[in-house]
JSON list of C-alpha atoms in Angstrom, two decimals:
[
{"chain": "A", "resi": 1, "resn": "UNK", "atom": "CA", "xyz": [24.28, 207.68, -34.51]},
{"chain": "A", "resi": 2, "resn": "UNK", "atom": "CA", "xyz": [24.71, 210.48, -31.85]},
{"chain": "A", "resi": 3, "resn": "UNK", "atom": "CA", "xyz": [23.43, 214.12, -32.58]},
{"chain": "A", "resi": 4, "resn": "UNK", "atom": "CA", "xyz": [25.44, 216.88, -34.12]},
{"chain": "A", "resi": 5, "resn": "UNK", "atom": "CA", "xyz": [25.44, 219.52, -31.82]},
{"chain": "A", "resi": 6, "resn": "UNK", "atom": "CA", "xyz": [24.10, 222.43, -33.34]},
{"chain": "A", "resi": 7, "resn": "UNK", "atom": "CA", "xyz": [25.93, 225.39, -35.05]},
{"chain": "A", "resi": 8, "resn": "UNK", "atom": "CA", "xyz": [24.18, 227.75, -33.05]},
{"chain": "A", "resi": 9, "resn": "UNK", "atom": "CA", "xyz": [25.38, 226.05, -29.90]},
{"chain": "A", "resi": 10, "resn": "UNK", "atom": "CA", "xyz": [29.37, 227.01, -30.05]},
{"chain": "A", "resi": 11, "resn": "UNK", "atom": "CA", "xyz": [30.31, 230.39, -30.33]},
{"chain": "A", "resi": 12, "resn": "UNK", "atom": "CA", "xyz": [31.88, 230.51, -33.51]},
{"chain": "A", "resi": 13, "resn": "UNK", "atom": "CA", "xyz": [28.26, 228.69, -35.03]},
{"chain": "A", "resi": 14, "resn": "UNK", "atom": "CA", "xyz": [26.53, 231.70, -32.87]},
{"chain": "A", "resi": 15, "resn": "UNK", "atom": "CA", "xyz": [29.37, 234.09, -35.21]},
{"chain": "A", "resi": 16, "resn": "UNK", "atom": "CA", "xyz": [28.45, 232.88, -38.13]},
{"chain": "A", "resi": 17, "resn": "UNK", "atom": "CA", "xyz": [25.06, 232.44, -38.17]},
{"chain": "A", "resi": 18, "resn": "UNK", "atom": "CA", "xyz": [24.69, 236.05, -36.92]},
{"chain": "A", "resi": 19, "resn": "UNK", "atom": "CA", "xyz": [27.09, 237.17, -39.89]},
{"chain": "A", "resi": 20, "resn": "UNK", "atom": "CA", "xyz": [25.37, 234.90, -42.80]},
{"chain": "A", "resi": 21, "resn": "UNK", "atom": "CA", "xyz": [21.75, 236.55, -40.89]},
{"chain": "A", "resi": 22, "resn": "UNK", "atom": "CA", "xyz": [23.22, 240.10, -41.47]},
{"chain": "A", "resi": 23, "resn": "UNK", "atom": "CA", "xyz": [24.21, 239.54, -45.06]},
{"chain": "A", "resi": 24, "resn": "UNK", "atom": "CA", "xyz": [20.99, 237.70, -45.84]},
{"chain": "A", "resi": 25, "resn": "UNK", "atom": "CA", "xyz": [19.04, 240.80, -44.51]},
{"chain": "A", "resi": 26, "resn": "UNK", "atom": "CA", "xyz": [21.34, 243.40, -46.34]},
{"chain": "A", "resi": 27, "resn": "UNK", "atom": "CA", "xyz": [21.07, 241.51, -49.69]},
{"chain": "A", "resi": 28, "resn": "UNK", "atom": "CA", "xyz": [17.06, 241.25, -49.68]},
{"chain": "A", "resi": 29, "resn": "UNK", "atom": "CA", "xyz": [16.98, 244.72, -48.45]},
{"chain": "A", "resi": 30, "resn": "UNK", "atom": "CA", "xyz": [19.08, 245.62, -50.80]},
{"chain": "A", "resi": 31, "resn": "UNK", "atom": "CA", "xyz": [17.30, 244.01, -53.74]},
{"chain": "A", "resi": 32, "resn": "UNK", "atom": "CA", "xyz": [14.33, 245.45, -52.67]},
{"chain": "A", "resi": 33, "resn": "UNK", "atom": "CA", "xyz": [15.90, 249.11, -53.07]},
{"chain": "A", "resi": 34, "resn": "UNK", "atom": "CA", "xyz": [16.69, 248.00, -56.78]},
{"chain": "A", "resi": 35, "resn": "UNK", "atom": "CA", "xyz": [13.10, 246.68, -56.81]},
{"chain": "A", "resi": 36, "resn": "UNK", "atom": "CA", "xyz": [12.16, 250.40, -55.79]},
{"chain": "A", "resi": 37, "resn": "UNK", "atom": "CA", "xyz": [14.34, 252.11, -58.24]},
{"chain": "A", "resi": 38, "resn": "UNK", "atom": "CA", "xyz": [13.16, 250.49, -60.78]},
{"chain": "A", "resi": 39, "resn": "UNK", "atom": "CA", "xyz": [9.85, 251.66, -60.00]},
{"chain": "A", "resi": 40, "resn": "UNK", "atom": "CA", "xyz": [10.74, 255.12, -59.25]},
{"chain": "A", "resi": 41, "resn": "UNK", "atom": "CA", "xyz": [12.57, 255.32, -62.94]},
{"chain": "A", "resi": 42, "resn": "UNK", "atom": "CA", "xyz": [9.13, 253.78, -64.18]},
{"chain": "A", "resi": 43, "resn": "UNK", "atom": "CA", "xyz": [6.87, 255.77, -66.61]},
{"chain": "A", "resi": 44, "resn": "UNK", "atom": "CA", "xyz": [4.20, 256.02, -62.85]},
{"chain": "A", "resi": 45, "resn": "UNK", "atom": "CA", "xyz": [7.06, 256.24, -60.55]},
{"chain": "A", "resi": 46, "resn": "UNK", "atom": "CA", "xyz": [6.85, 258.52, -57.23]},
{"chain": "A", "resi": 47, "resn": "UNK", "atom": "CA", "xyz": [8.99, 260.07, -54.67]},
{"chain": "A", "resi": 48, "resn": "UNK", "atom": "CA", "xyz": [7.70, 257.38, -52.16]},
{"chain": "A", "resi": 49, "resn": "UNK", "atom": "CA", "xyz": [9.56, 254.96, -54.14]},
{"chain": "A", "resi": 50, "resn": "UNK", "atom": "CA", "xyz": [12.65, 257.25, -54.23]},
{"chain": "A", "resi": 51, "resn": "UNK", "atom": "CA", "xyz": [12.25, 257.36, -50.70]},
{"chain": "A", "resi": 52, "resn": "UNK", "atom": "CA", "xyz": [11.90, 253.63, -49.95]},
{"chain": "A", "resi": 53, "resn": "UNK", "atom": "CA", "xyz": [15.26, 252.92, -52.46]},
{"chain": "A", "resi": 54, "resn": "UNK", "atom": "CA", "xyz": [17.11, 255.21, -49.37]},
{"chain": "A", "resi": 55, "resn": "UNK", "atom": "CA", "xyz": [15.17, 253.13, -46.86]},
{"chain": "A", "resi": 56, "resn": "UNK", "atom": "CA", "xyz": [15.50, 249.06, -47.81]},
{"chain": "A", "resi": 57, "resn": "UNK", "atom": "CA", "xyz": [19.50, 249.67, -47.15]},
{"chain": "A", "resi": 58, "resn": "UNK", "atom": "CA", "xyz": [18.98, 251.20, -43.66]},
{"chain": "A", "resi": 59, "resn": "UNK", "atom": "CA", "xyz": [16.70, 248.25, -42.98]},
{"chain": "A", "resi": 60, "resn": "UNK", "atom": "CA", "xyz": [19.32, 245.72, -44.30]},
{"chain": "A", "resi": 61, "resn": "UNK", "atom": "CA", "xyz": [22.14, 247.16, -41.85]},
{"chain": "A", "resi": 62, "resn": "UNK", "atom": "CA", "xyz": [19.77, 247.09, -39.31]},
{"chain": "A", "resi": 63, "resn": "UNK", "atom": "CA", "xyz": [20.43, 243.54, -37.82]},
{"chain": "A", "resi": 64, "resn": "UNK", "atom": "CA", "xyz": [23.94, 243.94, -37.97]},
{"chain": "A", "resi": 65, "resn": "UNK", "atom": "CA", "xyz": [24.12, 247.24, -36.20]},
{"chain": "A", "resi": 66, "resn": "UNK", "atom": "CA", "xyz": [21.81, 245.06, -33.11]},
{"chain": "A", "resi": 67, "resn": "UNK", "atom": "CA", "xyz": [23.94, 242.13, -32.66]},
{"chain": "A", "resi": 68, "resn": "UNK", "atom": "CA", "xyz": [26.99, 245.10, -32.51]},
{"chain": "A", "resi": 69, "resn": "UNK", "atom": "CA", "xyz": [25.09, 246.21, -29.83]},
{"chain": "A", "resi": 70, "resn": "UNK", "atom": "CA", "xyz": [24.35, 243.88, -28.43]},
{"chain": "A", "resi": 71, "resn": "UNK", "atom": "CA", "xyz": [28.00, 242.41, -27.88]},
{"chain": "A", "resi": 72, "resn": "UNK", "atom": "CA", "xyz": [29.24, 246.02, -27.08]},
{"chain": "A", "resi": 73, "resn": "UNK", "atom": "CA", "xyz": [26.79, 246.04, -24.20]},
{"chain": "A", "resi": 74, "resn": "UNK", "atom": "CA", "xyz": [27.28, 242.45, -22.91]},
{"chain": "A", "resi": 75, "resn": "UNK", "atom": "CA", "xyz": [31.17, 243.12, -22.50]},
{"chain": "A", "resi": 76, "resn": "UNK", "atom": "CA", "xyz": [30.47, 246.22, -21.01]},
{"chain": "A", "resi": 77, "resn": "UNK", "atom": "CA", "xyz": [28.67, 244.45, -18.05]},
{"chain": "A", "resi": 78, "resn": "UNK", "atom": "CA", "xyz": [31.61, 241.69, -18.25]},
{"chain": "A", "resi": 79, "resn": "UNK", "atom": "CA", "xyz": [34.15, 244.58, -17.49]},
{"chain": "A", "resi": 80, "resn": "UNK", "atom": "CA", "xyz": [31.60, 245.92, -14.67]},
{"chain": "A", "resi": 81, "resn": "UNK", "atom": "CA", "xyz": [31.41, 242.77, -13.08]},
{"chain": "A", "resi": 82, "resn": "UNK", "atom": "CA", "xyz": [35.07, 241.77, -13.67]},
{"chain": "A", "resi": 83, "resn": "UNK", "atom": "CA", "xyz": [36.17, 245.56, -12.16]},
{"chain": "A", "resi": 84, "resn": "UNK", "atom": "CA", "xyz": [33.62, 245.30, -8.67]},
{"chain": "A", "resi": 85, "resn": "UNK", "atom": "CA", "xyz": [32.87, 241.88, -8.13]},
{"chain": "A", "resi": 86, "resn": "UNK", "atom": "CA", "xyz": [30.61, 242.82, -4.97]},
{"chain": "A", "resi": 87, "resn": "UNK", "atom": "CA", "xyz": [28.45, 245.75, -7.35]},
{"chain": "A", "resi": 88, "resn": "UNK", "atom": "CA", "xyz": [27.46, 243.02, -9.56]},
{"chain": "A", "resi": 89, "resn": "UNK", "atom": "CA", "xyz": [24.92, 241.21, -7.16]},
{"chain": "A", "resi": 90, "resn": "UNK", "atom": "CA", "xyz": [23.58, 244.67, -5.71]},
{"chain": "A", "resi": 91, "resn": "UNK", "atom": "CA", "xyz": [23.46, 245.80, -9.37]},
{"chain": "A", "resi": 92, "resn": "UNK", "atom": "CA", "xyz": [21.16, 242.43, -10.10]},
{"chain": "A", "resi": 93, "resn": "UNK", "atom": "CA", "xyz": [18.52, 243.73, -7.32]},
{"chain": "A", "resi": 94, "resn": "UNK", "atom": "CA", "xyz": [15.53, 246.13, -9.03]},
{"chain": "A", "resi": 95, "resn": "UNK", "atom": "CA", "xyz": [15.25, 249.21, -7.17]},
{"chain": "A", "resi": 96, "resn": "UNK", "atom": "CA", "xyz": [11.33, 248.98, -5.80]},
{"chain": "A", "resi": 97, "resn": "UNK", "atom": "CA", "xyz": [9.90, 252.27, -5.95]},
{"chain": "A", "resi": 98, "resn": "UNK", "atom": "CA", "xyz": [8.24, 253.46, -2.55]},
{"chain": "A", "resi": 99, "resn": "UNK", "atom": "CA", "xyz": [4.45, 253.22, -3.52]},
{"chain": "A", "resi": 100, "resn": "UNK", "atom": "CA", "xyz": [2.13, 255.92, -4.33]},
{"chain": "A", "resi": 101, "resn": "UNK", "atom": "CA", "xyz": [-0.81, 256.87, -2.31]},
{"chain": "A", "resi": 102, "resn": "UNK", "atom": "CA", "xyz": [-3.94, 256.13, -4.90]},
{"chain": "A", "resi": 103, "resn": "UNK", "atom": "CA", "xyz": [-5.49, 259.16, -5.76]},
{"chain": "A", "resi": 104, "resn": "UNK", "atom": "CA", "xyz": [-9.10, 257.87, -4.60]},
{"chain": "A", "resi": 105, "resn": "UNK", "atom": "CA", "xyz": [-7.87, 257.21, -1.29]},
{"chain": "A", "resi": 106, "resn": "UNK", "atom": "CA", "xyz": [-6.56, 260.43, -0.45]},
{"chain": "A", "resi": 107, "resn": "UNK", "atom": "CA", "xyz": [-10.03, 262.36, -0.67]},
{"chain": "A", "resi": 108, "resn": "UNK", "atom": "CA", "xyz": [-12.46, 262.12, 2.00]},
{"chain": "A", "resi": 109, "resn": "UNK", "atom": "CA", "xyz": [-14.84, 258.76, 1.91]},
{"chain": "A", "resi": 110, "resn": "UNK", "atom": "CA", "xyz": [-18.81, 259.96, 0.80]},
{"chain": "A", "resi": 111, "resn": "UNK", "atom": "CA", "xyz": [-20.72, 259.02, 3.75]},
{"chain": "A", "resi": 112, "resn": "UNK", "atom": "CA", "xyz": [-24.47, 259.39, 1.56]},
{"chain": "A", "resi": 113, "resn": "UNK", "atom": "CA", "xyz": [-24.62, 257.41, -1.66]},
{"chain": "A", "resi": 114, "resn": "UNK", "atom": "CA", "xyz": [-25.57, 258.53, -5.03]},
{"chain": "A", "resi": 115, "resn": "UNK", "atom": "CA", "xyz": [-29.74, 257.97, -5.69]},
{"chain": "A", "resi": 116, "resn": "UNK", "atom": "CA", "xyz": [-29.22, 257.12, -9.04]},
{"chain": "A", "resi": 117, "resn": "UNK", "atom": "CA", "xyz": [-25.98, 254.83, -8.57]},
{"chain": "A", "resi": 118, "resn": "UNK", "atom": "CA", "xyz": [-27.72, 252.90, -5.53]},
{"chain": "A", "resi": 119, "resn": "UNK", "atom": "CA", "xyz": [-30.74, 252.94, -8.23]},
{"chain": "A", "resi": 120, "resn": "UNK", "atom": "CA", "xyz": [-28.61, 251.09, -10.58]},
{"chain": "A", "resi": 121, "resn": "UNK", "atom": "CA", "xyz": [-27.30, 248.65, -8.11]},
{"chain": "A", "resi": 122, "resn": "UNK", "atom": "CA", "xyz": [-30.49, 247.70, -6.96]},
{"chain": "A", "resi": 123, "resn": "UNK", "atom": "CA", "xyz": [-31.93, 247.00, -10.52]},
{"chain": "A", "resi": 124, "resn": "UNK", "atom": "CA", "xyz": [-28.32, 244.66, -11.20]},
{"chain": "A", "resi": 125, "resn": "UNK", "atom": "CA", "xyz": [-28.76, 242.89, -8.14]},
{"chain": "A", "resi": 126, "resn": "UNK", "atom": "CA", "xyz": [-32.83, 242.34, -9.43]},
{"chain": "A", "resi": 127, "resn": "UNK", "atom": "CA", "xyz": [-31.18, 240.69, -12.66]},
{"chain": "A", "resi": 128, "resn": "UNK", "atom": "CA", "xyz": [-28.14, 239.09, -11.26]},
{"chain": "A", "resi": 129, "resn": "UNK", "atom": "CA", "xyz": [-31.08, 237.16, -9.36]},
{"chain": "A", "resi": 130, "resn": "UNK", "atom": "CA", "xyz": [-33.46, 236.67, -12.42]},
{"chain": "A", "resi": 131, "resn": "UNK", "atom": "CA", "xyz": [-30.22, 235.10, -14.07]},
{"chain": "A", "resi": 132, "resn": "UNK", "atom": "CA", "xyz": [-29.53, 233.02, -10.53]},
{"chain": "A", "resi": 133, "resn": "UNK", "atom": "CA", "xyz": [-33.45, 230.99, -10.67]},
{"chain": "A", "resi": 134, "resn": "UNK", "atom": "CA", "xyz": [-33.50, 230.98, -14.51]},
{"chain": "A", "resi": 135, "resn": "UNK", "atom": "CA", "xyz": [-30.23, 228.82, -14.21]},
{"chain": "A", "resi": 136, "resn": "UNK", "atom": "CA", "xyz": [-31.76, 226.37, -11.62]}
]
């Protein structure tokens, strides 16, 4: 028996699941603002609560304000590529910024080394070869 193809794969599957996702996430949002009244209107209610029951329903209309979005956006490039054909492909290409000189290189090299740093070099190399004839 050959595969379904999945709903996700056509774009009226792609439609609905993103509608049945959007009212999923608006219902349990909003059920959780009901959960947060109700504990606002408690006896040990606070004003965090109060302030959650005006948050859950932003959250819930969150998703379906992104896939919006999201399609507003993707036929905006459609219409850019349909109107210049030619802008498209330059339009693909990252701009590389030039790069930076490295603040390290641009002061003058130290000719004389630091006693202390050439100190602690010398006792790391001592170890690094402790560690070297303790392994063989």
């Amino acid at each position: 028996m050959p595969a379904s193809p999945s709903p996700a794969g056509s774009p009226w599957g792609r439609r609905i699941a993103i509608v049945v996702t959007s009212l999923v996430s608006l219902l349990v949002c909003c059920g959780l603002a009901w959960w947060q009244w109700d504990r606002y209107t408690s006896a040990n209610g606070t004003f965090q609560n109060l302030g959650y029951v005006l948050q859950w329903p932003l959250f819930g209309l969150f998703p379906a304000f992104m896939f919006y979005r999201i399609r507003k956006l993707r036929q905006k490039a459609e219409a850019d590529a349909e109107a210049e054909p030619g802008a498209a492909a330059e339009a693909e290409k990252p701009e590389v910024p030039a790069p930076r000189p490295r603040p390290d290189a641009v002061k003058a090299p130290q000719t004389d080394e630091d006693e202390e740093l050439a100190a602690y070099n010398r006792y790391l190399r001592e170890l690094n070869a402790r560690d070297q004839q303790a392994a063989e």
